[in-house]
Amino acid sequence: MERDLDNLTALYVAGLCGIGYGLRQIIDAQRACGIESENIVISGGAGQHPLVRQLLADACGVSIVSTASREPVLLGSAILGAVAGRVAASLPEAMKQFTQVDATYHSETAFSPLHQRRYAAYKALQQAGRLIRE
């Protein structure tokens, strides 16, 4: 395996796209069951970087939304506490009340054909892996 910066960068981007294709499989499975996702909310870790958010949006074909909260796990706990303490009537109401969208990253249609091909290859490799394990 090459170890220069360009190849390591390409490997990192490929890994992120793989995560996006896995997310796309989940979204496809939900759609097959009649569940539509308008967007995916991301927070924490690598998801804090705008490039990662854009790559995931492009790979999964669904908008990625980041929230303004710097501590999303703590905010989630506070939201659950607000519902438990009857400060908010329901979880969806509390989520609307206490969260704020920071930015939305839409899938770039110019990259759609590339991601279609790579997603097809991703699924084919999964199938090949299943056949090997049988």
PDB file of C-alpha atoms in Angstrom:
ATOM      1  CA  MET A   1       0.000   0.000   0.000  1.00  0.00           C
ATOM      2  CA  GLU A   2       1.242   3.462  -0.856  1.00  0.00           C
ATOM      3  CA  ARG A   3       2.008   5.747   2.065  1.00  0.00           C
ATOM      4  CA  ASP A   4       2.316   9.177   0.456  1.00  0.00           C
ATOM      5  CA  LEU A   5      -0.110  11.928   1.430  1.00  0.00           C
ATOM      6  CA  ASP A   6      -2.198  11.743  -1.764  1.00  0.00           C
ATOM      7  CA  ASN A   7      -2.813   8.008  -1.378  1.00  0.00           C
ATOM      8  CA  LEU A   8      -3.585   8.286   2.323  1.00  0.00           C
ATOM      9  CA  THR A   9      -6.039  11.089   1.545  1.00  0.00           C
ATOM     10  CA  ALA A  10      -7.690   8.977  -1.160  1.00  0.00           C
ATOM     11  CA  LEU A  11      -7.949   6.057   1.272  1.00  0.00           C
ATOM     12  CA  TYR A  12      -9.563   8.302   3.909  1.00  0.00           C
ATOM     13  CA  VAL A  13     -12.067   9.679   1.381  1.00  0.00           C
ATOM     14  CA  ALA A  14     -12.851   6.132   0.216  1.00  0.00           C
ATOM     15  CA  GLY A  15     -13.513   5.130   3.833  1.00  0.00           C
ATOM     16  CA  LEU A  16     -15.880   8.058   4.293  1.00  0.00           C
ATOM     17  CA  CYS A  17     -17.673   7.182   1.063  1.00  0.00           C
ATOM     18  CA  GLY A  18     -17.994   3.595   2.312  1.00  0.00           C
ATOM     19  CA  ILE A  19     -19.716   4.919   5.431  1.00  0.00           C
ATOM     20  CA  GLY A  20     -21.970   6.982   3.157  1.00  0.00           C
ATOM     21  CA  TYR A  21     -22.825   3.919   1.055  1.00  0.00           C
ATOM     22  CA  GLY A  22     -23.681   1.972   4.201  1.00  0.00           C
ATOM     23  CA  LEU A  23     -25.935   4.849   5.214  1.00  0.00           C
ATOM     24  CA  ARG A  24     -27.454   4.774   1.733  1.00  0.00           C
ATOM     25  CA  GLN A  25     -28.267   1.072   2.169  1.00  0.00           C
ATOM     26  CA  ILE A  26     -30.099   1.857   5.393  1.00  0.00           C
ATOM     27  CA  ILE A  27     -32.012   4.680   3.690  1.00  0.00           C
ATOM     28  CA  ASP A  28     -32.892   2.347   0.774  1.00  0.00           C
ATOM     29  CA  ALA A  29     -34.134  -0.326   3.211  1.00  0.00           C
ATOM     30  CA  GLN A  30     -36.270   2.254   5.000  1.00  0.00           C
ATOM     31  CA  ARG A  31     -37.722   3.453   1.684  1.00  0.00           C
ATOM     32  CA  ALA A  32     -38.591  -0.137   0.780  1.00  0.00           C
ATOM     33  CA  CYS A  33     -40.671  -0.188   3.984  1.00  0.00           C
ATOM     34  CA  GLY A  34     -42.342   3.145   3.212  1.00  0.00           C
ATOM     35  CA  ILE A  35     -40.163   5.296   5.470  1.00  0.00           C
ATOM     36  CA  GLU A  36     -38.824   8.440   3.782  1.00  0.00           C
ATOM     37  CA  SER A  37     -35.889  10.368   5.210  1.00  0.00           C
ATOM     38  CA  GLU A  38     -35.642  13.993   4.123  1.00  0.00           C
ATOM     39  CA  ASN A  39     -32.281  14.441   5.784  1.00  0.00           C
ATOM     40  CA  ILE A  40     -29.802  12.926   8.196  1.00  0.00           C
ATOM     41  CA  VAL A  41     -28.615  14.825  11.274  1.00  0.00           C
ATOM     42  CA  ILE A  42     -24.909  14.491  12.025  1.00  0.00           C
ATOM     43  CA  SER A  43     -22.895  15.492  15.065  1.00  0.00           C
ATOM     44  CA  GLY A  44     -19.607  14.839  16.791  1.00  0.00           C
ATOM     45  CA  GLY A  45     -16.367  13.206  15.734  1.00  0.00           C
ATOM     46  CA  ALA A  46     -15.371  13.445  12.095  1.00  0.00           C
ATOM     47  CA  GLY A  47     -18.909  14.669  11.370  1.00  0.00           C
ATOM     48  CA  GLN A  48     -17.887  18.064  12.697  1.00  0.00           C
ATOM     49  CA  HIS A  49     -15.908  18.791   9.530  1.00  0.00           C
ATOM     50  CA  PRO A  50     -17.771  20.384   6.576  1.00  0.00           C
ATOM     51  CA  LEU A  51     -15.925  18.234   4.009  1.00  0.00           C
ATOM     52  CA  VAL A  52     -16.997  15.038   5.768  1.00  0.00           C
ATOM     53  CA  ARG A  53     -20.598  16.255   5.827  1.00  0.00           C
ATOM     54  CA  GLN A  54     -20.507  17.027   2.102  1.00  0.00           C
ATOM     55  CA  LEU A  55     -18.912  13.684   1.220  1.00  0.00           C
ATOM     56  CA  LEU A  56     -21.593  11.835   3.189  1.00  0.00           C
ATOM     57  CA  ALA A  57     -24.377  13.837   1.515  1.00  0.00           C
ATOM     58  CA  ASP A  58     -22.933  13.038  -1.907  1.00  0.00           C
ATOM     59  CA  ALA A  59     -22.414   9.341  -1.123  1.00  0.00           C
ATOM     60  CA  CYS A  60     -25.832   8.672   0.415  1.00  0.00           C
ATOM     61  CA  GLY A  61     -27.828  11.057  -1.800  1.00  0.00           C
ATOM     62  CA  VAL A  62     -29.659  12.660   1.138  1.00  0.00           C
ATOM     63  CA  SER A  63     -29.067  16.059   2.721  1.00  0.00           C
ATOM     64  CA  ILE A  64     -26.878  16.079   5.816  1.00  0.00           C
ATOM     65  CA  VAL A  65     -27.848  18.529   8.559  1.00  0.00           C
ATOM     66  CA  SER A  66     -25.538  19.726  11.311  1.00  0.00           C
ATOM     67  CA  THR A  67     -26.836  21.224  14.515  1.00  0.00           C
ATOM     68  CA  ALA A  68     -25.606  24.300  16.342  1.00  0.00           C
ATOM     69  CA  SER A  69     -24.992  22.338  19.550  1.00  0.00           C
ATOM     70  CA  ARG A  70     -21.344  21.790  20.426  1.00  0.00           C
ATOM     71  CA  GLU A  71     -22.352  19.016  22.854  1.00  0.00           C
ATOM     72  CA  PRO A  72     -25.076  16.981  21.094  1.00  0.00           C
ATOM     73  CA  VAL A  73     -24.975  14.084  23.564  1.00  0.00           C
ATOM     74  CA  LEU A  74     -25.560  16.410  26.494  1.00  0.00           C
ATOM     75  CA  LEU A  75     -28.298  18.189  24.550  1.00  0.00           C
ATOM     76  CA  GLY A  76     -29.994  14.841  23.888  1.00  0.00           C
ATOM     77  CA  SER A  77     -29.931  14.096  27.599  1.00  0.00           C
ATOM     78  CA  ALA A  78     -31.390  17.523  28.343  1.00  0.00           C
ATOM     79  CA  ILE A  79     -34.154  16.940  25.787  1.00  0.00           C
ATOM     80  CA  LEU A  80     -35.064  13.611  27.397  1.00  0.00           C
ATOM     81  CA  GLY A  81     -35.000  15.312  30.797  1.00  0.00           C
ATOM     82  CA  ALA A  82     -37.290  18.065  29.533  1.00  0.00           C
ATOM     83  CA  VAL A  83     -39.851  15.477  28.436  1.00  0.00           C
ATOM     84  CA  ALA A  84     -39.506  13.495  31.672  1.00  0.00           C
ATOM     85  CA  GLY A  85     -39.890  16.695  33.700  1.00  0.00           C
ATOM     86  CA  ARG A  86     -42.890  17.772  31.622  1.00  0.00           C
ATOM     87  CA  VAL A  87     -41.141  20.938  30.430  1.00  0.00           C
ATOM     88  CA  ALA A  88     -41.983  19.694  26.936  1.00  0.00           C
ATOM     89  CA  ALA A  89     -45.070  17.666  26.039  1.00  0.00           C
ATOM     90  CA  SER A  90     -43.324  15.211  23.722  1.00  0.00           C
ATOM     91  CA  LEU A  91     -39.961  14.234  22.353  1.00  0.00           C
ATOM     92  CA  PRO A  92     -40.614  15.786  18.904  1.00  0.00           C
ATOM     93  CA  GLU A  93     -41.766  19.008  20.584  1.00  0.00           C
ATOM     94  CA  ALA A  94     -38.669  19.125  22.794  1.00  0.00           C
ATOM     95  CA  MET A  95     -36.427  18.464  19.808  1.00  0.00           C
ATOM     96  CA  LYS A  96     -37.969  21.406  17.951  1.00  0.00           C
ATOM     97  CA  GLN A  97     -37.732  23.604  21.023  1.00  0.00           C
ATOM     98  CA  PHE A  98     -34.123  22.890  21.986  1.00  0.00           C
ATOM     99  CA  THR A  99     -32.291  22.211  18.723  1.00  0.00           C
ATOM    100  CA  GLN A 100     -31.162  24.529  15.974  1.00  0.00           C
ATOM    101  CA  VAL A 101     -29.881  23.711  12.488  1.00  0.00           C
ATOM    102  CA  ASP A 102     -26.404  25.069  11.836  1.00  0.00           C
ATOM    103  CA  ALA A 103     -25.961  24.081   8.176  1.00  0.00           C
ATOM    104  CA  THR A 104     -27.426  21.784   5.535  1.00  0.00           C
ATOM    105  CA  TYR A 105     -25.259  19.947   3.010  1.00  0.00           C
ATOM    106  CA  HIS A 106     -27.107  18.868  -0.140  1.00  0.00           C
ATOM    107  CA  SER A 107     -25.984  16.105  -2.459  1.00  0.00           C
ATOM    108  CA  GLU A 108     -24.097  17.540  -5.445  1.00  0.00           C
ATOM    109  CA  THR A 109     -25.781  16.165  -8.575  1.00  0.00           C
ATOM    110  CA  ALA A 110     -22.546  16.483 -10.568  1.00  0.00           C
ATOM    111  CA  PHE A 111     -21.146  13.584  -8.520  1.00  0.00           C
ATOM    112  CA  SER A 112     -24.274  11.394  -8.683  1.00  0.00           C
ATOM    113  CA  PRO A 113     -23.097   9.179 -11.590  1.00  0.00           C
ATOM    114  CA  LEU A 114     -19.779   8.516  -9.833  1.00  0.00           C
ATOM    115  CA  HIS A 115     -21.492   7.583  -6.583  1.00  0.00           C
ATOM    116  CA  GLN A 116     -24.055   5.424  -8.433  1.00  0.00           C
ATOM    117  CA  ARG A 117     -21.205   3.358  -9.912  1.00  0.00           C
ATOM    118  CA  ARG A 118     -19.338   3.140  -6.633  1.00  0.00           C
ATOM    119  CA  TYR A 119     -22.480   2.219  -4.699  1.00  0.00           C
ATOM    120  CA  ALA A 120     -23.182  -0.584  -7.189  1.00  0.00           C
ATOM    121  CA  ALA A 121     -19.602  -1.811  -6.686  1.00  0.00           C
ATOM    122  CA  TYR A 122     -20.030  -1.537  -2.893  1.00  0.00           C
ATOM    123  CA  LYS A 123     -23.107  -3.786  -3.021  1.00  0.00           C
ATOM    124  CA  ALA A 124     -21.390  -6.226  -5.408  1.00  0.00           C
ATOM    125  CA  LEU A 125     -18.419  -6.516  -3.049  1.00  0.00           C
ATOM    126  CA  GLN A 126     -20.774  -7.150  -0.133  1.00  0.00           C
ATOM    127  CA  GLN A 127     -22.436  -9.923  -2.104  1.00  0.00           C
ATOM    128  CA  ALA A 128     -19.054 -11.412  -3.021  1.00  0.00           C
ATOM    129  CA  GLY A 129     -18.115 -11.369   0.667  1.00  0.00           C
ATOM    130  CA  ARG A 130     -21.320 -13.221   1.541  1.00  0.00           C
ATOM    131  CA  LEU A 131     -20.605 -15.875  -1.093  1.00  0.00           C
ATOM    132  CA  ILE A 132     -17.073 -16.379   0.220  1.00  0.00           C
ATOM    133  CA  ARG A 133     -18.343 -16.897   3.768  1.00  0.00           C
ATOM    134  CA  GLU A 134     -20.949 -19.500   2.747  1.00  0.00           C
TER     135      GLU A 134
END
